[in-house]
Short mmCIF file of N, CA and C in Angstrom, two decimals:
data_model
loop_
_atom_site.label_atom_id
_atom_site.label_comp_id
_atom_site.label_asym_id
_atom_site.label_seq_id
_atom_site.Cartn_x
_atom_site.Cartn_y
_atom_site.Cartn_z
N PHE V 1 -8.44 13.50 -6.60
CA PHE V 1 -7.03 12.90 -7.53
C PHE V 1 -8.18 11.37 -8.06
N LEU V 2 -9.07 10.83 -6.78
CA LEU V 2 -9.74 10.28 -8.06
C LEU V 2 -10.82 9.74 -8.31
N ASP V 3 -10.95 10.38 -9.05
CA ASP V 3 -11.82 11.36 -10.13
C ASP V 3 -11.65 10.91 -10.74
N LEU V 4 -10.11 11.60 -11.28
CA LEU V 4 -8.80 11.10 -12.61
C LEU V 4 -8.10 10.43 -12.74
N LEU V 5 -8.41 9.54 -11.34
CA LEU V 5 -8.06 8.35 -11.70
C LEU V 5 -9.02 7.53 -12.48
N SER V 6 -9.76 7.04 -12.08
CA SER V 6 -11.17 6.04 -11.95
C SER V 6 -11.01 6.69 -13.87
N GLU V 7 -10.83 7.41 -13.98
CA GLU V 7 -10.62 8.31 -15.48
C GLU V 7 -10.01 7.65 -16.62
N MET V 8 -8.76 7.60 -15.40
CA MET V 8 -7.44 6.34 -16.56
C MET V 8 -7.36 4.87 -16.34
N MET V 9 -8.68 4.58 -15.57
CA MET V 9 -8.21 3.25 -15.75
C MET V 9 -8.87 2.61 -17.18
N PRO V 10 -8.29 1.14 -17.13
CA PRO V 10 -8.65 0.70 -18.61
C PRO V 10 -10.36 0.32 -18.87
N PHE V 11 -11.00 0.30 -20.17
CA PHE V 11 -11.86 0.31 -20.24
C PHE V 11 -12.15 -0.61 -18.88
N ASN V 12 -13.80 -1.38 -18.36
CA ASN V 12 -14.96 -2.52 -17.78
C ASN V 12 -13.79 -2.53 -16.47
N THR V 13 -12.87 -1.22 -15.95
CA THR V 13 -12.13 -2.06 -15.04
C THR V 13 -12.82 -1.33 -13.76
N GLU V 14 -12.40 -1.68 -13.16
CA GLU V 14 -13.43 -0.59 -11.37
C GLU V 14 -12.46 -0.80 -10.09
N LEU V 15 -12.49 0.65 -9.76
CA LEU V 15 -11.83 1.02 -8.82
C LEU V 15 -12.18 1.28 -8.04
N LEU V 16 -11.31 -0.36 -7.29
CA LEU V 16 -11.59 -0.43 -5.55
C LEU V 16 -10.56 0.39 -4.24
N VAL V 17 -11.81 1.58 -3.87
CA VAL V 17 -11.37 2.86 -2.92
C VAL V 17 -11.46 2.00 -1.64
N LYS V 18 -9.76 2.00 -0.96
CA LYS V 18 -10.09 1.39 0.62
C LYS V 18 -9.43 2.59 1.19
N GLU V 19 -9.72 3.83 2.44
CA GLU V 19 -9.31 4.72 3.32
C GLU V 19 -8.40 4.08 3.26
N HIS V 20 -7.06 4.69 3.84
CA HIS V 20 -6.45 3.43 4.85
C HIS V 20 -6.40 4.47 7.04
N PRO V 21 -6.90 2.56 6.75
CA PRO V 21 -7.70 2.59 8.42
C PRO V 21 -7.10 3.44 9.41
N MET V 22 -5.05 3.49 9.62
CA MET V 22 -5.82 5.20 10.31
C MET V 22 -5.59 6.52 9.61
N HIS V 23 -6.11 6.24 8.63
CA HIS V 23 -7.51 8.26 7.96
C HIS V 23 -8.99 8.10 8.11
N ILE V 24 -9.56 7.82 8.00
CA ILE V 24 -11.01 6.89 8.31
C ILE V 24 -11.39 8.38 8.45
N GLY V 25 -11.85 8.55 7.66
CA GLY V 25 -12.72 10.37 7.44
C GLY V 25 -12.52 11.41 7.16
N GLU V 26 -11.14 11.16 5.84
CA GLU V 26 -10.40 12.20 6.17
C GLU V 26 -10.49 12.88 4.46
N TYR V 27 -11.44 11.65 4.03
CA TYR V 27 -12.15 12.06 2.78
C TYR V 27 -12.87 12.75 3.39
N GLY V 28 -14.21 12.44 3.78
CA GLY V 28 -15.48 13.13 4.10
C GLY V 28 -16.29 12.92 2.89
N MET V 29 -17.63 12.68 4.31
CA MET V 29 -18.70 12.16 3.25
C MET V 29 -19.56 12.76 1.59
N GLN V 30 -18.89 13.97 2.58
CA GLN V 30 -18.71 15.05 0.85
C GLN V 30 -18.17 14.05 -0.13
N ARG V 31 -17.26 14.17 -0.23
CA ARG V 31 -16.54 13.31 -1.18
C ARG V 31 -17.00 12.45 -1.51
N LEU V 32 -16.76 11.54 -0.73
CA LEU V 32 -16.79 10.06 -1.00
C LEU V 32 -17.63 9.24 -1.36
N SER V 33 -19.41 10.25 -1.09
CA SER V 33 -20.40 10.24 -2.04
C SER V 33 -20.65 10.49 -3.55
N LYS V 34 -19.49 12.31 -3.21
CA LYS V 34 -19.24 12.35 -4.69
C LYS V 34 -18.61 10.39 -6.08
N LEU V 35 -17.74 10.23 -5.75
CA LEU V 35 -16.55 9.16 -5.78
C LEU V 35 -17.46 7.36 -6.45
N VAL V 36 -18.81 7.31 -4.91
CA VAL V 36 -19.37 6.34 -5.64
C VAL V 36 -20.74 6.27 -6.31
N LYS V 37 -21.14 8.08 -6.55
CA LYS V 37 -21.71 7.58 -7.59
C LYS V 37 -21.23 7.41 -8.81
N ARG V 38 -20.14 7.69 -9.07
CA ARG V 38 -19.06 7.15 -10.70
C ARG V 38 -19.02 5.85 -10.84
N GLU V 39 -19.14 5.22 -11.68
CA GLU V 39 -19.66 3.76 -12.06
C GLU V 39 -18.79 2.84 -11.97
N ASN V 40 -17.53 3.29 -11.86
CA ASN V 40 -16.29 1.85 -11.94
C ASN V 40 -16.17 2.21 -10.62
N ILE V 41 -16.08 3.05 -9.99
CA ILE V 41 -15.91 3.29 -8.27
C ILE V 41 -16.45 2.43 -7.09
N GLN V 42 -15.96 1.96 -6.31
CA GLN V 42 -15.72 0.43 -4.92
C GLN V 42 -16.01 1.00 -3.76
N LEU V 43 -16.89 1.75 -3.67
CA LEU V 43 -15.68 1.52 -1.99
C LEU V 43 -16.09 0.80 -0.41
N LEU V 44 -14.60 0.63 -0.41
CA LEU V 44 -14.32 -0.60 0.43
C LEU V 44 -14.83 0.12 1.77
N ASP V 45 -15.00 -1.06 3.21
CA ASP V 45 -15.56 -1.06 4.76
C ASP V 45 -13.22 -0.08 5.00
N PRO V 46 -13.36 0.44 5.09
CA PRO V 46 -11.60 1.26 5.30
C PRO V 46 -11.22 -0.26 6.61
N ARG V 47 -12.45 -0.86 7.33
CA ARG V 47 -11.87 -1.59 8.05
C ARG V 47 -11.28 -2.95 8.03
N LEU V 48 -11.39 -3.25 6.33
CA LEU V 48 -11.92 -4.44 5.81
C LEU V 48 -10.04 -5.50 6.06
N ASN V 49 -9.71 -6.18 6.73
CA ASN V 49 -8.41 -6.56 6.07
C ASN V 49 -7.86 -6.87 4.00
N PRO V 50 -6.44 -6.00 4.30
CA PRO V 50 -6.73 -6.63 2.38
C PRO V 50 -6.28 -7.73 2.71
N LYS V 51 -5.87 -8.52 3.44
CA LYS V 51 -5.87 -10.41 3.28
C LYS V 51 -6.94 -10.86 3.06
N GLU V 52 -7.81 -10.23 2.74
CA GLU V 52 -9.42 -10.62 1.47
C GLU V 52 -9.94 -9.91 0.56
N ILE V 53 -9.22 -8.80 0.12
CA ILE V 53 -9.16 -8.50 -1.03
C ILE V 53 -8.33 -8.28 -1.94
N LEU V 54 -7.14 -8.79 -1.72
CA LEU V 54 -5.34 -8.72 -2.41
C LEU V 54 -5.75 -10.33 -3.05
N ASP V 55 -6.14 -11.08 -3.06
CA ASP V 55 -6.46 -12.68 -3.69
C ASP V 55 -7.22 -11.74 -5.16
N LYS V 56 -8.44 -11.04 -4.87
CA LYS V 56 -9.24 -10.93 -6.08
C LYS V 56 -9.31 -9.82 -7.09
N ILE V 57 -8.20 -9.58 -6.74
CA ILE V 57 -8.00 -7.64 -7.73
C ILE V 57 -7.09 -8.05 -8.46
N ASP V 58 -6.51 -7.78 -9.54
CA ASP V 58 -5.59 -8.22 -10.64
C ASP V 58 -4.16 -6.69 -9.89
N LEU V 59 -4.97 -5.76 -10.41
CA LEU V 59 -4.06 -4.69 -9.61
C LEU V 59 -3.78 -3.84 -8.58
N LEU V 60 -2.48 -3.62 -7.79
CA LEU V 60 -2.81 -2.83 -7.06
C LEU V 60 -2.41 -1.16 -6.68
N ILE V 61 -2.94 0.38 -6.89
CA ILE V 61 -2.65 1.08 -6.24
C ILE V 61 -2.28 1.95 -5.39
N THR V 62 -0.86 2.16 -4.64
CA THR V 62 -0.95 2.92 -3.75
C THR V 62 -0.67 4.10 -3.11
N VAL V 63 -0.61 4.76 -2.19
CA VAL V 63 0.76 6.06 -2.33
C VAL V 63 2.49 5.16 -1.62
N ASN V 64 0.73 4.34 0.00
CA ASN V 64 3.24 3.33 0.36
C ASN V 64 3.00 2.57 1.45
N SER V 65 1.06 2.38 0.62
CA SER V 65 0.35 2.16 2.78
C SER V 65 1.58 -0.03 2.36
N THR V 66 1.54 -0.49 3.41
CA THR V 66 2.63 -1.80 3.37
C THR V 66 0.94 -2.44 2.83
N THR V 67 -0.07 -2.22 2.28
CA THR V 67 -0.36 -3.31 1.87
C THR V 67 -0.29 -3.62 0.70
N GLY V 68 0.84 -2.85 -0.51
CA GLY V 68 1.27 -2.24 -1.51
C GLY V 68 2.61 -3.87 -1.05
N PHE V 69 3.81 -3.82 0.05
CA PHE V 69 3.91 -4.75 0.73
C PHE V 69 3.37 -6.13 0.17
N GLU V 70 2.63 -7.06 0.96
CA GLU V 70 1.37 -7.95 1.03
C GLU V 70 0.92 -7.91 -0.30
N ALA V 71 0.91 -6.95 -1.51
CA ALA V 71 0.31 -7.78 -2.90
C ALA V 71 1.62 -8.36 -3.06
N ILE V 72 3.08 -7.50 -3.34
CA ILE V 72 4.26 -8.25 -3.82
C ILE V 72 3.47 -9.37 -2.98
N LEU V 73 4.33 -9.78 -2.78
CA LEU V 73 4.22 -10.55 -1.19
C LEU V 73 3.10 -12.14 -2.33
N LYS V 74 2.09 -11.64 -2.52
CA LYS V 74 1.07 -12.38 -2.76
C LYS V 74 1.30 -12.20 -4.84
N LYS V 75 2.61 -11.74 -5.40
CA LYS V 75 3.11 -12.07 -7.32
C LYS V 75 1.99 -10.85 -7.49
N LYS V 76 1.03 -10.01 -7.03
CA LYS V 76 0.36 -8.91 -7.05
C LYS V 76 1.01 -7.50 -8.04
N PRO V 77 0.96 -6.92 -8.80
CA PRO V 77 1.28 -5.94 -10.14
C PRO V 77 1.20 -4.87 -9.14
N VAL V 78 2.52 -3.81 -8.21
CA VAL V 78 1.83 -3.08 -7.62
C VAL V 78 1.95 -1.68 -8.78
N VAL V 79 1.05 -0.42 -8.06
CA VAL V 79 1.90 0.48 -8.96
C VAL V 79 2.20 1.92 -7.41
N VAL V 80 2.74 2.25 -7.55
CA VAL V 80 2.92 2.84 -5.66
C VAL V 80 3.11 4.83 -6.36
N LEU V 81 2.07 5.26 -6.03
CA LEU V 81 2.04 6.77 -5.87
C LEU V 81 2.83 8.02 -4.82
N GLY V 82 3.89 7.12 -4.05
CA GLY V 82 4.42 8.05 -3.02
C GLY V 82 5.81 7.26 -2.43
N ASP V 83 6.62 7.37 -1.60
CA ASP V 83 7.93 6.35 -1.83
C ASP V 83 7.55 5.64 -0.89
N ALA V 84 7.55 4.58 -1.25
CA ALA V 84 7.62 3.09 -0.87
C ALA V 84 8.87 2.45 -0.17
N TRP V 85 8.91 2.04 0.94
CA TRP V 85 9.61 1.56 0.93
C TRP V 85 10.46 0.07 0.49
N TYR V 86 8.66 -0.77 0.05
CA TYR V 86 9.21 -1.69 -0.94
C TYR V 86 9.10 -1.63 -2.57
N ASN V 87 9.84 -0.30 -2.61
CA ASN V 87 9.71 -0.30 -4.07
C ASN V 87 10.79 -0.58 -4.31
N VAL V 88 11.70 -1.45 -4.36
CA VAL V 88 13.34 -1.70 -4.85
C VAL V 88 13.21 -3.17 -5.78
N LEU V 89 14.60 -3.28 -6.70
CA LEU V 89 14.66 -4.70 -7.07
C LEU V 89 12.97 -4.61 -8.34
N ASP V 90 12.50 -4.27 -8.98
CA ASP V 90 12.12 -3.81 -9.30
C ASP V 90 10.29 -4.19 -9.85
N LEU V 91 9.73 -4.38 -8.66
CA LEU V 91 9.02 -5.13 -7.70
C LEU V 91 7.88 -3.84 -7.55
N ALA V 92 7.76 -2.88 -8.52
CA ALA V 92 6.51 -1.76 -8.39
C ALA V 92 7.38 -1.45 -9.18
N PHE V 93 6.54 -0.36 -9.34
CA PHE V 93 6.04 0.78 -10.83
C PHE V 93 5.38 1.88 -10.21
N ASP V 94 6.61 2.67 -9.92
CA ASP V 94 7.00 3.63 -9.51
C ASP V 94 6.12 4.96 -10.34
N VAL V 95 5.66 5.95 -9.70
CA VAL V 95 4.68 7.20 -10.49
C VAL V 95 5.45 8.61 -10.49
N ASP V 96 6.19 8.99 -11.39
CA ASP V 96 6.94 10.30 -11.81
C ASP V 96 5.75 11.86 -11.97
N ASP V 97 5.14 11.65 -12.67
CA ASP V 97 4.56 11.71 -13.54
C ASP V 97 2.51 11.55 -13.23
N VAL V 98 1.82 12.28 -12.32
CA VAL V 98 -0.15 11.91 -13.44
C VAL V 98 -0.16 11.41 -13.99
N GLU V 99 0.55 11.91 -15.19
CA GLU V 99 0.55 11.82 -16.54
C GLU V 99 1.33 10.11 -17.34
N GLU V 100 1.94 9.48 -16.24
CA GLU V 100 2.23 8.07 -16.85
C GLU V 100 0.79 7.76 -16.11
N ILE V 101 0.60 7.49 -15.86
CA ILE V 101 -0.30 6.52 -14.80
C ILE V 101 -1.19 5.54 -15.56
N PRO V 102 -1.35 5.93 -17.21
CA PRO V 102 -2.59 4.55 -17.34
C PRO V 102 -1.45 3.80 -18.52
N SER V 103 0.31 4.32 -18.34
CA SER V 103 0.33 3.46 -19.56
C SER V 103 1.05 2.88 -18.68
N LEU V 104 1.79 3.00 -17.18
CA LEU V 104 2.42 2.58 -15.72
C LEU V 104 1.12 1.32 -16.16
N ILE V 105 0.05 1.29 -15.94
CA ILE V 105 -1.16 -0.39 -15.25
C ILE V 105 -1.21 -0.83 -16.42
N ASN V 106 -1.03 -0.64 -17.46
CA ASN V 106 -1.47 -1.13 -18.27
C ASN V 106 0.59 -1.98 -18.59
N LYS V 107 0.97 -1.22 -17.83
CA LYS V 107 2.72 -1.63 -18.08
C LYS V 107 2.44 -3.45 -16.98
N ALA V 108 1.72 -2.90 -16.38
CA ALA V 108 1.73 -2.84 -14.89
C ALA V 108 1.16 -4.44 -15.09
N ILE V 109 -0.43 -4.63 -15.41
CA ILE V 109 -2.16 -5.57 -15.80
C ILE V 109 -1.20 -6.35 -16.34
N GLN V 110 0.22 -6.82 -17.11
CA GLN V 110 0.85 -8.12 -17.96
C GLN V 110 1.77 -7.51 -17.03
N TYR V 111 2.50 -7.46 -15.90
CA TYR V 111 3.21 -8.05 -14.77
C TYR V 111 3.46 -8.98 -13.89
N THR V 112 4.77 -9.57 -13.34
CA THR V 112 3.97 -10.40 -12.70
C THR V 112 5.63 -10.77 -11.98
N PRO V 113 5.93 -9.70 -10.33
CA PRO V 113 6.94 -9.66 -9.52
C PRO V 113 8.71 -10.94 -9.78
N ASP V 114 8.77 -10.70 -9.44
CA ASP V 114 10.08 -12.26 -10.12
C ASP V 114 9.83 -12.80 -8.42
N GLU V 115 10.15 -13.81 -8.70
CA GLU V 115 9.67 -14.33 -6.86
C GLU V 115 11.26 -14.10 -6.13
N ASN V 116 12.79 -14.47 -6.76
CA ASN V 116 13.90 -14.62 -6.41
C ASN V 116 14.19 -13.16 -5.60
N ASN V 117 13.31 -11.89 -6.48
CA ASN V 117 13.26 -10.40 -5.80
C ASN V 117 12.02 -10.71 -5.24
N ILE V 118 11.43 -10.69 -5.32
CA ILE V 118 10.90 -11.07 -3.67
C ILE V 118 10.82 -11.51 -2.85
N LEU V 119 11.75 -12.98 -2.56
CA LEU V 119 13.05 -13.66 -1.97
C LEU V 119 14.19 -12.31 -1.04
N LYS V 120 14.47 -11.96 -2.20
CA LYS V 120 15.81 -10.05 -1.06
C LYS V 120 14.70 -9.55 -0.46
N LEU V 121 13.79 -9.17 -1.39
CA LEU V 121 12.48 -8.09 -0.12
C LEU V 121 12.97 -8.44 0.83
N ILE V 122 11.91 -10.02 0.60
CA ILE V 122 12.00 -10.42 2.64
C ILE V 122 12.10 -10.11 3.13
N GLY V 123 14.19 -11.15 2.31
CA GLY V 123 15.53 -10.49 2.90
C GLY V 123 15.79 -9.42 3.61
N TYR V 124 15.54 -8.36 3.00
CA TYR V 124 15.86 -6.57 3.54
C TYR V 124 15.25 -6.46 4.52
N THR V 125 14.30 -6.26 4.60
CA THR V 125 12.76 -6.63 5.32
C THR V 125 13.07 -7.14 6.63
N MET V 126 13.25 -8.16 6.81
CA MET V 126 13.90 -8.72 7.91
C MET V 126 14.76 -8.64 8.94
N GLU V 127 15.89 -8.58 7.97
CA GLU V 127 17.17 -7.75 8.56
C GLU V 127 16.77 -6.10 8.82
N SER V 128 15.87 -5.91 9.48
CA SER V 128 15.34 -4.07 9.54
C SER V 128 14.69 -3.72 9.67
N THR V 129 13.51 -4.72 10.84
CA THR V 129 12.21 -4.51 11.04
C THR V 129 12.43 -4.42 12.36
N TYR V 130 11.51 -4.26 13.78
CA TYR V 130 11.47 -3.89 14.53
C TYR V 130 10.49 -4.95 15.21
N ASN V 131 10.76 -5.36 16.67
CA ASN V 131 9.09 -5.80 17.61
C ASN V 131 8.65 -4.51 17.46
N GLY V 132 7.00 -4.60 16.57
CA GLY V 132 6.49 -3.80 17.65
C GLY V 132 6.15 -2.93 16.34
N VAL V 133 4.68 -2.26 16.62
CA VAL V 133 3.53 -1.10 15.63
C VAL V 133 2.80 -0.10 16.49
N PRO V 134 2.89 1.53 15.16
CA PRO V 134 3.90 2.32 16.42
C PRO V 134 2.77 2.04 16.76
N PRO V 135 2.32 2.42 18.01
CA PRO V 135 1.00 2.99 19.20
C PRO V 135 0.01 3.31 18.49
N ALA V 136 -0.54 4.51 18.01
CA ALA V 136 -1.23 4.94 16.88
C ALA V 136 -2.05 4.37 16.15
N VAL V 137 -1.47 2.33 15.54
CA VAL V 137 -1.69 1.14 14.79
C VAL V 137 -2.17 0.27 15.98
N ARG V 138 -1.46 0.28 17.19
CA ARG V 138 -2.38 -0.62 18.64
C ARG V 138 -1.70 -0.41 19.87
N ARG V 139 -2.35 -0.41 20.27
CA ARG V 139 -2.34 0.56 21.97
C ARG V 139 -2.13 -0.16 22.71
N ASP V 140 -1.83 -1.67 22.67
CA ASP V 140 -2.35 -2.37 24.47
C ASP V 140 -0.76 -1.92 24.56
N ASP V 141 -0.16 -2.73 26.11
CA ASP V 141 1.02 -1.75 26.43
C ASP V 141 1.80 -2.54 25.85
N LYS V 142 1.95 -3.99 25.87
CA LYS V 142 3.65 -4.41 25.70
C LYS V 142 3.35 -3.55 23.92
N ASN V 143 2.30 -4.09 22.72
CA ASN V 143 2.97 -2.96 21.82
C ASN V 143 3.90 -2.12 21.75
N VAL V 144 3.50 -1.81 22.99
CA VAL V 144 3.99 0.28 23.18
C VAL V 144 4.83 0.10 23.45
N ASP V 145 5.80 -0.66 25.22
CA ASP V 145 6.61 -1.00 25.68
C ASP V 145 6.94 -1.39 23.91
N ASP V 146 7.28 -2.68 23.51
CA ASP V 146 8.48 -2.97 22.73
C ASP V 146 9.32 -1.80 21.72
N TYR V 147 7.41 -1.04 21.20
CA TYR V 147 7.82 0.01 20.29
C TYR V 147 9.08 0.69 20.61
N CYS V 148 8.89 1.30 21.88
CA CYS V 148 9.56 2.21 22.46
C CYS V 148 11.19 1.62 22.36
N LYS V 149 11.54 0.42 23.18
CA LYS V 149 12.57 -0.39 23.55
C LYS V 149 12.93 -0.58 21.99
N ASN V 150 11.80 0.08 20.81
CA ASN V 150 12.62 -0.76 20.27
C ASN V 150 13.65 0.51 18.64
N PHE V 151 12.57 1.07 19.40
CA PHE V 151 12.64 2.18 18.39
C PHE V 151 14.28 3.52 19.56
N MET V 152 13.62 3.12 21.21
CA MET V 152 15.03 3.52 22.01
C MET V 152 16.08 2.77 21.65
N SER V 153 16.42 1.77 20.97
CA SER V 153 17.64 1.16 20.55
C SER V 153 17.48 1.48 18.65
N VAL V 154 16.94 2.50 18.17
CA VAL V 154 17.82 2.13 17.29
C VAL V 154 18.58 3.61 17.10
N ILE V 155 18.01 5.25 17.92
CA ILE V 155 18.92 5.96 18.59
C ILE V 155 20.08 6.06 18.67
N LYS V 156 19.48 5.45 19.91
CA LYS V 156 21.35 4.90 20.59
C LYS V 156 21.90 4.25 20.11
N GLU V 157 21.28 3.59 18.93
CA GLU V 157 22.11 2.59 17.45
C GLU V 157 22.96 4.07 17.39
N LYS V 158 22.18 4.71 16.53
CA LYS V 158 22.48 6.42 16.37
C LYS V 158 24.12 6.88 16.09
N VAL V 159 23.34 7.69 17.74
CA VAL V 159 24.16 8.24 18.15
C VAL V 159 25.53 8.05 19.06
N THR V 160 25.72 6.44 19.14
CA THR V 160 26.89 5.56 19.58
C THR V 160 27.51 4.97 17.74
N GLY V 161 26.48 4.55 17.16
CA GLY V 161 27.50 4.43 16.20
C GLY V 161 27.37 2.96 16.21
#
């Protein structure tokens, strides 16, 4: 898919590719080495903090990563290939068909997310978030404890109404 995406990018556009930190190695070295041979693809270290690159990009294309939310907060246009929780209030461009990616990229490049909608999204997010991140992301005891407690309280709330 990344080969196809690199061909869809506007002329003189570089495609920066970063594996999700929870999926490092999933693409395999052979596949990644083929990608970096393409002139307009640059492979980034998957451990790189997204904050280090978000200020330097013009557009983010993602499946549904939290980095999409972070890009929106920085008023960067986002094209979403999957089902992202932050793809509301016209803050991101949703891909329904691979064929529409070039036109969505062109629209997105000229788009700046609306600040009022960003504030609404932050509000919605704050109302529906819980402490802790999945233990696969952060395994320290406090995080695992917070995550499990919050997970159990959500289940209890759903069961008891």
